[in-house]
CSV table of C-alpha atoms and ligand atoms in Angstrom, one decimal:
chain,number,residue,atom,x,y,z
A,1,UNK,CA,-9.1,-50.7,10.3
A,2,UNK,CA,-5.7,-49.2,11.1
A,3,UNK,CA,-5.4,-48.5,7.4
A,4,UNK,CA,-8.8,-47.1,7.3
A,5,UNK,CA,-7.6,-44.9,10.5
A,6,UNK,CA,-4.2,-43.6,8.3
A,7,UNK,CA,-6.1,-42.5,5.4
A,8,UNK,CA,-8.7,-40.7,7.6
A,9,UNK,CA,-5.4,-38.9,9.6
A,10,UNK,CA,-3.9,-38.1,6.2
A,11,UNK,CA,-7.0,-36.6,4.8
A,12,UNK,CA,-7.7,-34.7,7.9
A,13,UNK,CA,-3.8,-33.2,8.0
A,14,UNK,CA,-4.6,-32.4,4.4
A,15,UNK,CA,-7.4,-30.5,5.2
A,16,UNK,CA,-6.2,-28.7,8.2
A,17,UNK,CA,-3.5,-27.4,5.7
A,18,UNK,CA,-5.7,-26.2,3.3
A,19,UNK,CA,-8.3,-24.6,6.2
A,20,UNK,CA,-5.6,-23.4,8.1
A,21,UNK,CA,-6.2,-19.9,7.0
A,22,UNK,CA,-9.9,-20.3,7.1
A,23,UNK,CA,-10.0,-20.7,10.6
A,24,UNK,CA,-7.4,-17.9,10.9
A,25,UNK,CA,-7.2,-16.3,14.2
A,26,UNK,CA,-4.7,-13.8,14.2
A,27,UNK,CA,-2.2,-13.5,16.9
A,28,UNK,CA,-1.7,-11.0,19.2
A,29,UNK,CA,1.5,-9.9,18.0
A,30,UNK,CA,-0.4,-9.5,14.7
A,31,UNK,CA,-3.5,-7.2,15.9
A,32,UNK,CA,-0.8,-5.1,17.7
A,33,UNK,CA,1.0,-4.8,14.4
A,34,UNK,CA,-2.7,-4.0,12.6
A,35,UNK,CA,-3.1,-1.7,14.9
A,36,UNK,CA,0.5,0.3,14.5
A,37,UNK,CA,0.0,0.0,10.9
A,38,UNK,CA,-3.4,2.1,11.2
A,39,UNK,CA,-2.2,4.6,13.2
A,40,UNK,CA,-0.2,6.4,10.9
A,41,UNK,CA,-2.2,7.2,8.2
A,42,UNK,CA,0.9,8.5,5.3
A,43,UNK,CA,2.9,5.6,3.5
A,44,UNK,CA,5.3,5.5,0.9
A,45,UNK,CA,5.1,2.9,-2.1
A,46,UNK,CA,8.1,2.7,-4.1
A,47,UNK,CA,8.3,1.0,-7.4
A,48,UNK,CA,12.0,0.0,-8.4
A,49,UNK,CA,13.5,-2.5,-10.3
A,50,UNK,CA,15.3,-3.0,-13.5
A,51,UNK,CA,12.1,-1.3,-15.1
A,52,UNK,CA,13.4,2.0,-14.2
A,53,UNK,CA,16.3,1.9,-16.5
A,54,UNK,CA,14.2,2.0,-19.3
A,55,UNK,CA,12.0,5.0,-17.8
A,56,UNK,CA,8.5,3.9,-19.2
A,57,UNK,CA,7.2,2.1,-16.3
A,58,UNK,CA,6.9,-1.0,-14.8
A,59,UNK,CA,4.9,-2.9,-17.3
A,60,UNK,CA,7.5,-2.0,-20.3
A,61,UNK,CA,8.3,-5.8,-20.8
A,62,UNK,CA,4.5,-6.4,-21.2
A,63,UNK,CA,3.6,-3.2,-22.7
A,64,UNK,CA,6.6,-2.5,-24.8
A,65,UNK,CA,6.0,-6.4,-26.2
A,66,UNK,CA,9.3,-7.2,-25.8
A,67,UNK,CA,11.3,-10.6,-25.5
A,68,UNK,CA,12.4,-11.3,-21.9
A,69,UNK,CA,15.9,-12.4,-23.1
A,70,UNK,CA,16.3,-8.9,-24.4
A,71,UNK,CA,14.8,-6.9,-21.4
A,72,UNK,CA,16.5,-9.0,-18.6
A,73,UNK,CA,19.8,-7.7,-20.5
A,74,UNK,CA,19.4,-4.6,-18.2
A,75,UNK,CA,20.4,-6.1,-15.0
A,76,UNK,CA,23.5,-6.4,-16.7
A,77,UNK,CA,23.7,-2.7,-16.5
A,78,UNK,CA,22.1,-1.9,-13.3
A,79,UNK,CA,24.6,0.6,-11.1
A,80,UNK,CA,22.2,3.0,-9.2
A,81,UNK,CA,25.2,4.7,-8.1
A,82,UNK,CA,23.5,7.3,-6.3
A,83,UNK,CA,21.2,5.3,-4.2
A,84,UNK,CA,21.3,5.8,-0.5
A,85,UNK,CA,19.1,4.0,1.5
A,86,UNK,CA,19.6,6.2,4.7
A,87,UNK,CA,18.7,9.3,2.4
A,88,UNK,CA,15.6,8.0,1.1
A,89,UNK,CA,14.2,6.8,4.7
A,90,UNK,CA,14.9,10.3,6.1
A,91,UNK,CA,13.4,11.9,3.3
A,92,UNK,CA,10.0,9.9,3.9
A,93,UNK,CA,10.2,10.2,7.8
A,94,UNK,CA,10.7,13.8,7.3
A,95,UNK,CA,7.5,13.4,4.8
A,96,UNK,CA,5.5,12.4,7.9
A,97,UNK,CA,5.3,8.8,6.8
A,98,UNK,CA,4.9,6.1,9.2
A,99,UNK,CA,6.0,3.1,6.9
A,100,UNK,CA,7.6,2.3,3.6
A,101,UNK,CA,6.4,-0.5,1.0
A,102,UNK,CA,9.1,-1.3,-1.7
A,103,UNK,CA,8.9,-3.7,-4.4
A,104,UNK,CA,10.6,-6.9,-4.0
A,105,UNK,CA,9.7,-8.7,-7.1
A,106,UNK,CA,7.4,-6.9,-9.6
A,107,UNK,CA,5.8,-8.8,-12.8
A,108,UNK,CA,8.8,-8.9,-14.7
A,109,UNK,CA,10.3,-11.4,-11.9
A,110,UNK,CA,13.9,-9.7,-11.2
A,111,UNK,CA,14.2,-9.9,-7.4
A,112,UNK,CA,15.5,-6.7,-5.4
A,113,UNK,CA,16.9,-8.7,-2.8
A,114,UNK,CA,19.6,-11.7,-2.6
A,115,UNK,CA,17.8,-15.0,-3.3
A,116,UNK,CA,19.1,-18.4,-3.7
A,117,UNK,CA,16.3,-19.6,-5.9
A,118,UNK,CA,17.9,-17.8,-8.8
A,119,UNK,CA,20.7,-15.2,-10.0
A,120,UNK,CA,18.2,-12.8,-11.5
A,121,UNK,CA,18.4,-10.6,-8.7
A,122,UNK,CA,19.9,-7.3,-7.8
A,123,UNK,CA,23.0,-8.6,-5.7
A,124,UNK,CA,23.9,-11.8,-8.2
A,125,UNK,CA,23.0,-10.5,-11.4
A,126,UNK,CA,23.8,-6.6,-11.6
A,127,UNK,CA,27.2,-4.9,-11.5
A,128,UNK,CA,26.1,-3.2,-8.4
A,129,UNK,CA,25.8,-6.0,-6.3
A,130,UNK,CA,23.9,-4.5,-3.3
A,131,UNK,CA,20.8,-5.8,-1.3
A,132,UNK,CA,18.5,-3.0,-2.1
A,133,UNK,CA,15.6,-4.7,0.3
A,134,UNK,CA,17.9,-5.1,3.0
A,135,UNK,CA,19.5,-1.7,2.7
A,136,UNK,CA,16.1,-0.2,2.7
A,137,UNK,CA,15.1,-2.5,5.4
A,138,UNK,CA,17.7,-1.4,7.9
A,139,UNK,CA,17.4,2.3,7.1
A,140,UNK,CA,13.8,2.4,7.5
A,141,UNK,CA,14.4,0.3,11.0
A,142,UNK,CA,16.4,3.2,11.8
A,143,UNK,CA,14.1,6.1,11.3
A,144,UNK,CA,11.4,4.2,13.4
A,145,UNK,CA,9.6,3.5,10.0
A,146,UNK,CA,7.4,0.1,9.5
A,147,UNK,CA,8.9,-1.4,6.5
A,148,UNK,CA,6.3,-3.4,4.2
A,149,UNK,CA,7.4,-5.4,0.9
A,150,UNK,CA,5.2,-5.7,-2.5
A,151,UNK,CA,5.5,-9.3,-4.1
A,152,UNK,CA,4.0,-10.3,-7.3
A,153,UNK,CA,2.0,-13.4,-7.4
A,154,UNK,CA,2.8,-13.4,-11.3
A,155,UNK,CA,6.0,-13.6,-13.1
A,156,UNK,CA,6.5,-12.9,-16.9
A,157,UNK,CA,10.2,-14.2,-16.6
A,158,UNK,CA,9.9,-18.0,-14.9
A,159,UNK,CA,9.0,-20.8,-17.3
A,160,UNK,CA,6.9,-22.5,-14.4
A,161,UNK,CA,5.0,-19.6,-13.8
A,162,UNK,CA,1.7,-20.6,-15.9
A,163,UNK,CA,0.6,-18.1,-18.6
A,164,UNK,CA,-1.9,-15.9,-17.4
A,165,UNK,CA,-3.9,-13.3,-19.2
A,166,UNK,CA,-0.8,-11.1,-19.3
A,167,UNK,CA,2.8,-11.2,-20.4
A,168,UNK,CA,2.2,-14.1,-22.8
A,169,UNK,CA,4.5,-13.1,-25.6
A,170,UNK,CA,7.4,-12.1,-23.3
A,171,UNK,CA,9.1,-15.4,-25.3
A,172,UNK,CA,8.8,-17.8,-22.3
A,173,UNK,CA,8.9,-21.5,-23.1
A,174,UNK,CA,5.4,-23.0,-22.8
A,175,UNK,CA,6.0,-26.2,-22.3
A,176,UNK,CA,7.7,-25.8,-19.0
A,177,UNK,CA,4.6,-24.9,-16.9
A,178,UNK,CA,4.2,-25.9,-13.3
A,179,UNK,CA,2.5,-24.4,-10.5
A,180,UNK,CA,3.6,-26.7,-8.1
A,181,UNK,CA,7.4,-25.6,-9.0
A,182,UNK,CA,6.4,-22.4,-9.1
A,183,UNK,CA,4.8,-22.3,-6.0
A,184,UNK,CA,7.6,-23.6,-3.7
A,185,UNK,CA,9.7,-21.0,-5.7
A,186,UNK,CA,7.5,-18.4,-4.2
A,187,UNK,CA,7.4,-20.1,-0.8
A,188,UNK,CA,11.3,-20.2,-0.5
A,189,UNK,CA,11.7,-16.5,-1.6
A,190,UNK,CA,8.9,-15.7,1.0
A,191,UNK,CA,10.7,-17.5,3.6
A,192,UNK,CA,14.0,-15.8,3.0
A,193,UNK,CA,12.5,-12.2,3.0
A,194,UNK,CA,10.7,-13.0,6.0
A,195,UNK,CA,14.1,-14.6,8.0
A,196,UNK,CA,16.7,-12.6,6.2
A,197,UNK,CA,14.8,-9.0,7.0
A,198,UNK,CA,13.6,-9.4,11.0
A,199,UNK,CA,12.3,-5.5,10.9
A,200,UNK,CA,9.6,-6.7,7.5
A,201,UNK,CA,6.4,-6.2,8.7
A,202,UNK,CA,3.9,-7.0,6.1
A,203,UNK,CA,3.2,-8.5,2.7
A,204,UNK,CA,1.7,-6.8,-0.3
A,205,UNK,CA,0.7,-9.0,-3.1
A,206,UNK,CA,-0.3,-8.4,-6.3
A,207,UNK,CA,-1.0,-10.1,-9.4
A,208,UNK,CA,-3.9,-12.2,-8.5
A,209,UNK,CA,-6.1,-11.0,-11.2
A,210,UNK,CA,-3.6,-12.6,-13.6
A,211,UNK,CA,-5.6,-15.5,-13.4
A,212,UNK,CA,-9.8,-15.3,-13.2
A,213,UNK,CA,-10.5,-18.8,-14.7
A,214,UNK,CA,-12.6,-20.8,-11.9
A,215,UNK,CA,-10.0,-24.2,-12.8
A,216,UNK,CA,-7.0,-22.3,-11.8
A,217,UNK,CA,-6.3,-22.4,-7.7
A,218,UNK,CA,-3.5,-20.3,-6.5
A,219,UNK,CA,-3.5,-22.1,-3.2
A,220,UNK,CA,-3.5,-18.5,-1.7
A,221,UNK,CA,-4.4,-19.5,1.7
A,222,UNK,CA,-1.7,-21.9,1.6
A,223,UNK,CA,0.8,-19.4,1.0
A,224,UNK,CA,-0.8,-16.8,3.5
A,225,UNK,CA,-0.7,-20.0,6.4
A,226,UNK,CA,3.3,-20.6,4.9
A,227,UNK,CA,3.8,-16.4,5.8
A,228,UNK,CA,2.1,-16.8,9.5
A,229,UNK,CA,3.5,-19.4,10.7
A,230,UNK,CA,7.3,-18.0,9.9
A,231,UNK,CA,6.1,-14.4,11.4
A,232,UNK,CA,2.5,-14.5,12.9
A,233,UNK,CA,2.8,-10.7,13.3
A,234,UNK,CA,3.4,-9.8,9.5
A,235,UNK,CA,0.8,-8.0,8.0
A,236,UNK,CA,-0.5,-9.7,4.5
A,237,UNK,CA,-2.3,-7.3,1.9
A,238,UNK,CA,-3.4,-8.5,-1.4
A,239,UNK,CA,-4.2,-6.2,-4.0
A,240,UNK,CA,-6.6,-8.4,-5.8
A,241,UNK,CA,-9.6,-6.4,-6.2
A,242,UNK,CA,-12.0,-8.7,-4.5
A,243,UNK,CA,-13.4,-9.4,-1.0
A,244,UNK,CA,-11.0,-9.6,1.6
A,245,UNK,CA,-10.0,-13.6,1.6
A,246,UNK,CA,-9.3,-15.4,5.2
A,247,UNK,CA,-5.8,-14.9,6.2
A,248,UNK,CA,-5.7,-11.4,5.0
A,249,UNK,CA,-4.8,-8.5,7.5
A,250,UNK,CA,-5.9,-5.3,6.0
A,251,UNK,CA,-7.6,-4.7,2.8
A,252,UNK,CA,-6.2,-3.0,-0.2
A,253,UNK,CA,-8.1,0.0,-2.4
A,254,UNK,CA,-5.9,0.6,-5.9
A,255,UNK,CA,-6.5,4.0,-7.0
A,256,UNK,CA,-9.5,4.3,-5.3
A,257,UNK,CA,-10.9,5.5,-1.8
A,258,UNK,CA,-12.4,2.5,0.3
A,259,UNK,CA,-15.6,1.8,-1.4
A,260,UNK,CA,-15.3,3.9,-4.7
A,261,UNK,CA,-14.9,2.2,-7.8
A,262,UNK,CA,-14.0,5.0,-10.4
A,263,UNK,CA,-11.6,2.7,-12.1
A,264,UNK,CA,-14.1,0.1,-13.0
A,265,UNK,CA,-11.8,-2.7,-11.8
A,266,UNK,CA,-12.2,-3.2,-8.2
A,267,UNK,CA,-15.2,-6.0,-8.1
A,268,UNK,CA,-15.4,-6.3,-4.1
A,269,UNK,CA,-18.6,-5.4,-2.6
A,270,UNK,CA,-17.6,-4.8,1.0
A,271,UNK,CA,-15.3,-2.4,2.9
A,272,UNK,CA,-13.7,-4.3,5.6
A,273,UNK,CA,-15.0,-3.3,9.2
A,274,UNK,CA,-12.4,-4.9,11.2
A,275,UNK,CA,-9.4,-4.6,9.2
A,276,UNK,CA,-7.0,-1.8,8.7
A,277,UNK,CA,-7.6,-0.2,4.9
A,278,UNK,CA,-5.0,1.2,2.8
A,279,UNK,CA,-5.7,2.9,-0.7
A,280,UNK,CA,-2.8,3.0,-2.7
A,281,UNK,CA,-2.2,5.6,-5.6
A,282,UNK,CA,0.7,7.3,-7.5
A,283,UNK,CA,2.3,10.5,-7.5
A,284,UNK,CA,2.5,11.1,-10.9
A,285,UNK,CA,-0.7,10.5,-12.6
A,286,UNK,CA,0.6,7.9,-14.8
A,287,UNK,CA,2.2,4.2,-14.1
A,288,UNK,CA,3.9,2.9,-10.6
A,289,UNK,CA,7.6,2.6,-12.2
A,290,UNK,CA,9.8,5.5,-12.7
A,291,UNK,CA,8.5,7.1,-16.3
A,292,UNK,CA,10.7,9.2,-18.3
A,293,UNK,CA,8.3,11.2,-20.4
A,294,UNK,CA,6.1,11.9,-17.2
A,295,UNK,CA,6.1,15.9,-16.2
A,296,UNK,CA,2.7,16.1,-14.1
A,297,UNK,CA,2.7,15.3,-10.6
A,298,UNK,CA,-0.3,15.5,-8.4
A,299,UNK,CA,0.2,18.8,-6.4
A,300,UNK,CA,1.0,18.7,-2.6
A,301,UNK,CA,-2.5,19.9,-2.0
A,302,UNK,CA,-4.1,17.0,-3.9
A,303,UNK,CA,-2.2,14.6,-2.1
A,304,UNK,CA,-3.0,16.0,1.3
A,305,UNK,CA,-6.8,16.3,0.3
A,306,UNK,CA,-7.0,12.6,-0.7
A,307,UNK,CA,-4.7,11.5,2.7
A,308,UNK,CA,-7.6,13.9,4.6
A,309,UNK,CA,-10.2,11.5,2.9
A,310,UNK,CA,-8.6,8.6,3.4
A,311,UNK,CA,-8.1,8.9,6.6
A,312,UNK,CA,-11.7,10.3,7.2
A,313,UNK,CA,-12.6,6.5,5.6
A,314,UNK,CA,-10.5,4.9,8.4
A,315,UNK,CA,-7.9,4.2,5.6
A,316,UNK,CA,-4.3,4.9,5.2
A,317,UNK,CA,-2.8,6.8,2.0
A,318,UNK,CA,-0.1,4.5,0.1
A,319,UNK,CA,1.3,7.3,-1.9
A,320,UNK,CA,3.9,6.0,-4.8
A,321,UNK,CA,7.1,7.1,-6.2
A,322,UNK,CA,9.1,5.6,-8.7
A,323,UNK,CA,12.7,5.9,-8.1
A,324,UNK,CA,15.1,6.7,-11.2
A,325,UNK,CA,17.7,4.5,-12.5
A,326,UNK,CA,20.5,6.5,-11.0
A,327,UNK,CA,19.1,5.5,-7.2
A,328,UNK,CA,17.8,9.3,-7.0
A,329,UNK,CA,14.0,10.0,-6.0
A,330,UNK,CA,12.7,12.2,-8.9
A,331,UNK,CA,12.7,16.1,-7.9
A,332,UNK,CA,9.0,16.4,-8.1
A,333,UNK,CA,8.8,13.6,-5.8
A,334,UNK,CA,10.9,14.8,-3.3
A,335,UNK,CA,9.4,18.3,-3.9
A,336,UNK,CA,6.1,16.9,-2.6
A,337,UNK,CA,7.4,14.9,0.3
A,338,UNK,CA,9.0,18.1,1.5
A,339,UNK,CA,5.5,19.9,1.0
A,340,UNK,CA,3.8,17.1,2.7
A,341,UNK,CA,6.2,17.1,5.7
A,342,UNK,CA,5.9,20.7,6.1
A,343,UNK,CA,1.8,20.1,6.6
A,344,UNK,CA,2.3,17.3,8.6
A,345,UNK,CA,4.7,18.8,11.0
A,346,UNK,CA,1.4,21.1,12.3
A,347,UNK,CA,-1.2,18.6,11.0
A,348,UNK,CA,-0.2,14.9,11.6
A,349,UNK,CA,-2.1,14.7,14.9
A,350,UNK,CA,-5.4,15.5,13.4
A,351,UNK,CA,-5.1,12.0,11.1
A,352,UNK,CA,-2.7,9.9,12.6
A,353,UNK,CA,-3.9,7.8,15.2
A,354,UNK,CA,-7.4,8.8,14.3
A,355,UNK,CA,-10.7,6.9,13.2
A,356,UNK,CA,-13.6,8.0,11.0
A,357,UNK,CA,-16.2,9.1,12.8
A,358,UNK,CA,-20.2,9.3,12.3
A,359,UNK,CA,-20.6,12.4,10.5
A,360,UNK,CA,-20.2,11.6,6.4
A,361,UNK,CA,-18.3,13.8,4.2
A,362,UNK,CA,-19.9,17.2,3.8
A,363,UNK,CA,-19.6,19.8,0.7
A,364,UNK,CA,-17.2,21.5,2.6
A,365,UNK,CA,-15.0,18.3,4.2
A,366,UNK,CA,-14.4,15.8,5.8
A,367,UNK,CA,-13.7,14.4,9.4
A,368,UNK,CA,-11.8,12.4,11.9
A,369,UNK,CA,-11.6,11.4,15.6
A,370,UNK,CA,-9.9,10.3,18.9
A,371,UNK,CA,-11.6,9.3,22.0
A,372,UNK,CA,-12.2,12.6,22.9
A,373,UNK,CA,-11.5,15.3,20.1
A,374,UNK,CA,-13.2,15.5,16.4
A,375,UNK,CA,-11.5,17.2,14.0
A,376,UNK,CA,-13.7,19.1,11.2
A,377,UNK,CA,-11.1,19.4,7.9
A,378,UNK,CA,-12.3,22.0,5.9
A,379,UNK,CA,-11.3,21.4,2.4
A,380,UNK,CA,-13.8,23.4,0.5
A,381,UNK,CA,-14.3,26.9,2.7
A,382,UNK,CA,-16.7,28.4,-0.1
A,383,UNK,CA,-19.5,25.7,0.9
A,384,UNK,CA,-19.5,27.0,4.3
A,385,UNK,CA,-23.0,28.7,4.8
A,386,UNK,CA,-22.0,32.4,5.2
A,387,UNK,CA,-24.1,35.7,5.7
A,388,UNK,CA,-21.0,37.7,4.5
A,389,UNK,CA,-19.5,38.3,8.0
A,390,UNK,CA,-19.5,34.5,9.5
A,391,UNK,CA,-20.0,31.2,8.5
A,392,UNK,CA,-21.8,28.4,10.1
A,393,UNK,CA,-20.7,24.8,10.1
A,394,UNK,CA,-23.6,22.4,11.5
A,395,UNK,CA,-23.1,18.6,12.6
A,396,UNK,CA,-24.4,16.2,14.6
A,397,UNK,CA,-23.0,15.2,17.8
A,398,UNK,CA,-23.9,12.6,20.3
A,399,UNK,CA,-21.4,13.2,22.9
A,400,UNK,CA,-21.0,16.4,25.4
A,401,UNK,CA,-19.1,19.3,23.8
A,402,UNK,CA,-16.4,21.1,26.2
A,403,UNK,CA,-15.3,23.3,23.8
A,404,UNK,CA,-14.7,24.3,19.9
A,405,UNK,CA,-11.6,26.0,18.5
A,406,UNK,CA,-9.7,26.7,15.7
A,407,UNK,CA,-6.6,24.0,15.5
A,408,UNK,CA,-4.1,26.0,14.3
A,409,UNK,CA,-4.7,29.2,16.7
A,410,UNK,CA,-6.0,27.5,19.7
A,411,UNK,CA,-8.6,30.7,19.1
A,412,UNK,CA,-12.0,29.4,20.6
A,413,UNK,CA,-15.3,29.3,18.3
A,414,UNK,CA,-18.8,30.1,19.3
A,415,UNK,CA,-20.8,27.3,19.3
A,416,UNK,CA,-24.3,25.9,20.4
A,417,UNK,CA,-25.9,22.7,20.5
A,418,UNK,CA,-29.5,21.9,19.7
A,419,UNK,CA,-31.6,19.5,21.8
A,420,UNK,CA,-32.1,17.3,18.7
A,421,UNK,CA,-28.3,16.9,18.9
A,422,UNK,CA,-26.8,19.3,16.2
A,423,UNK,CA,-23.8,21.5,17.0
A,424,UNK,CA,-23.4,24.8,15.4
A,425,UNK,CA,-20.3,26.3,15.1
A,426,UNK,CA,-19.8,30.2,14.2
A,427,UNK,CA,-17.0,30.5,11.7
A,428,UNK,CA,-15.1,33.0,10.1
A,429,UNK,CA,-16.8,33.9,6.7
A,430,UNK,CA,-14.3,32.5,4.6
A,431,UNK,CA,-11.4,30.9,6.6
A,432,UNK,CA,-8.3,30.6,4.8
A,433,UNK,CA,-5.8,27.9,5.4
A,434,UNK,CA,-5.2,26.1,2.3
A,435,UNK,CA,-5.5,23.1,1.9
A,436,UNK,CA,-7.0,22.5,5.0
A,437,UNK,CA,-8.7,24.2,7.8
A,438,UNK,CA,-9.2,22.4,10.8
A,439,UNK,CA,-11.6,22.9,13.7
A,440,UNK,CA,-11.3,20.6,16.6
A,441,UNK,CA,-14.0,20.0,18.8
A,442,UNK,CA,-13.2,18.8,22.6
A,443,UNK,CA,-15.6,16.1,23.8
A,444,UNK,CA,-16.1,16.0,27.6
B,501,GLC,C1,-1.4,-2.7,-10.5
B,501,GLC,C2,-0.2,-2.9,-11.3
B,501,GLC,C3,1.1,-2.7,-10.9
B,501,GLC,C4,0.9,-2.2,-9.8
B,501,GLC,C5,-0.1,-2.2,-8.7
B,501,GLC,C6,0.3,-1.1,-7.5
B,501,GLC,O1,-1.8,-3.8,-10.0
B,501,GLC,O2,-0.5,-3.8,-12.2
B,501,GLC,O3,2.1,-2.8,-12.1
B,501,GLC,O4,2.3,-2.6,-9.1
B,501,GLC,O5,-1.6,-2.0,-9.7
B,501,GLC,O6,-0.8,-1.0,-7.1
């Protein structure tokens, strides 16, 4: 009898560990962190690692068909003499960002922080010898920016990582694959990150798509439980392109607005109406890591329009920069940050602290709202119906309208509300405030 009870008890323990996140109830500190995270709409994504030295994006080890034994030699030359975390954090803050997400370890397996798991890290494996994650984490804390870390689930360097769909030809021995060992390595690293950097607020996983076969079990919920047990407030997101998995605290959309799938690889069918949302995309129109050949960046206006469209869908925009190997941010990125900052200084209150409205996207633009204000963002003034003298914006309203004004000048705009609940606003014929002309509706 005693034996049976012991067996049942052991089985129950096993099941409870595995299902810990299936029954995941976020802590109050986690719910607060979600709210804080969703209250600022702009985040800065940074893809930085030894791949920056090759200047060919963060997938160069695989895409260049290199052997890891050669590729990894770049670590011994990594000395980004210009790196100044305080300067970076200030540039992000001045751009109006609320948080930063930095790659702690990308698919190439190189850690940008000090880890006891291996010397293949920025402190022990490079002449630079400085802890990039630690320095940026502190600088972000000093600027009042949230700080998240990207963490790759897949690894093209370690031999215990079971070969997946990518990085099969980097010259790793194939007889040492051992997911137990690799899983344990990830747990140790995640614990290091969560305990060594107290300001760390979130983990951004990537690479789950490397194993699509049903027989492969990532034990992802055990990993989530591990994180939440060390730090309940830590937000977990996963760029897996599928529906939200229990234990995640925000939903990620890669290179697409929530609900869209222009890339074709997003196989989720639901957008969460409970979790914060985050769209990520790059400033240059190519890779995420620094690419020497890239000359074309999204314009400041294009980034602002993406930011507006994200906010109107309840989503943050995480816009990516690939820092140079010398530790500088590319000049074009700095230019976009400056432009964003100029815009944000006037308009941030029309997106930060707002949510989506019941008004769907219109030909002229999108809308956001706070408790007692609605902001109409006119992105395409030409689409406002006009008689040549004045224009007309018509939107549905369910609440009482106290006033309507041009957001920047505060100039009142004439309006009427029809019995069937439509607000008609008289606007200039072609308002000019590129890229966004904002109308503020004050609700009673
Ligand atoms: C993709 C890429 C990866 C990049 C990520 C960022 O998953 O594989 O290199 O870090 O997108 O969203």
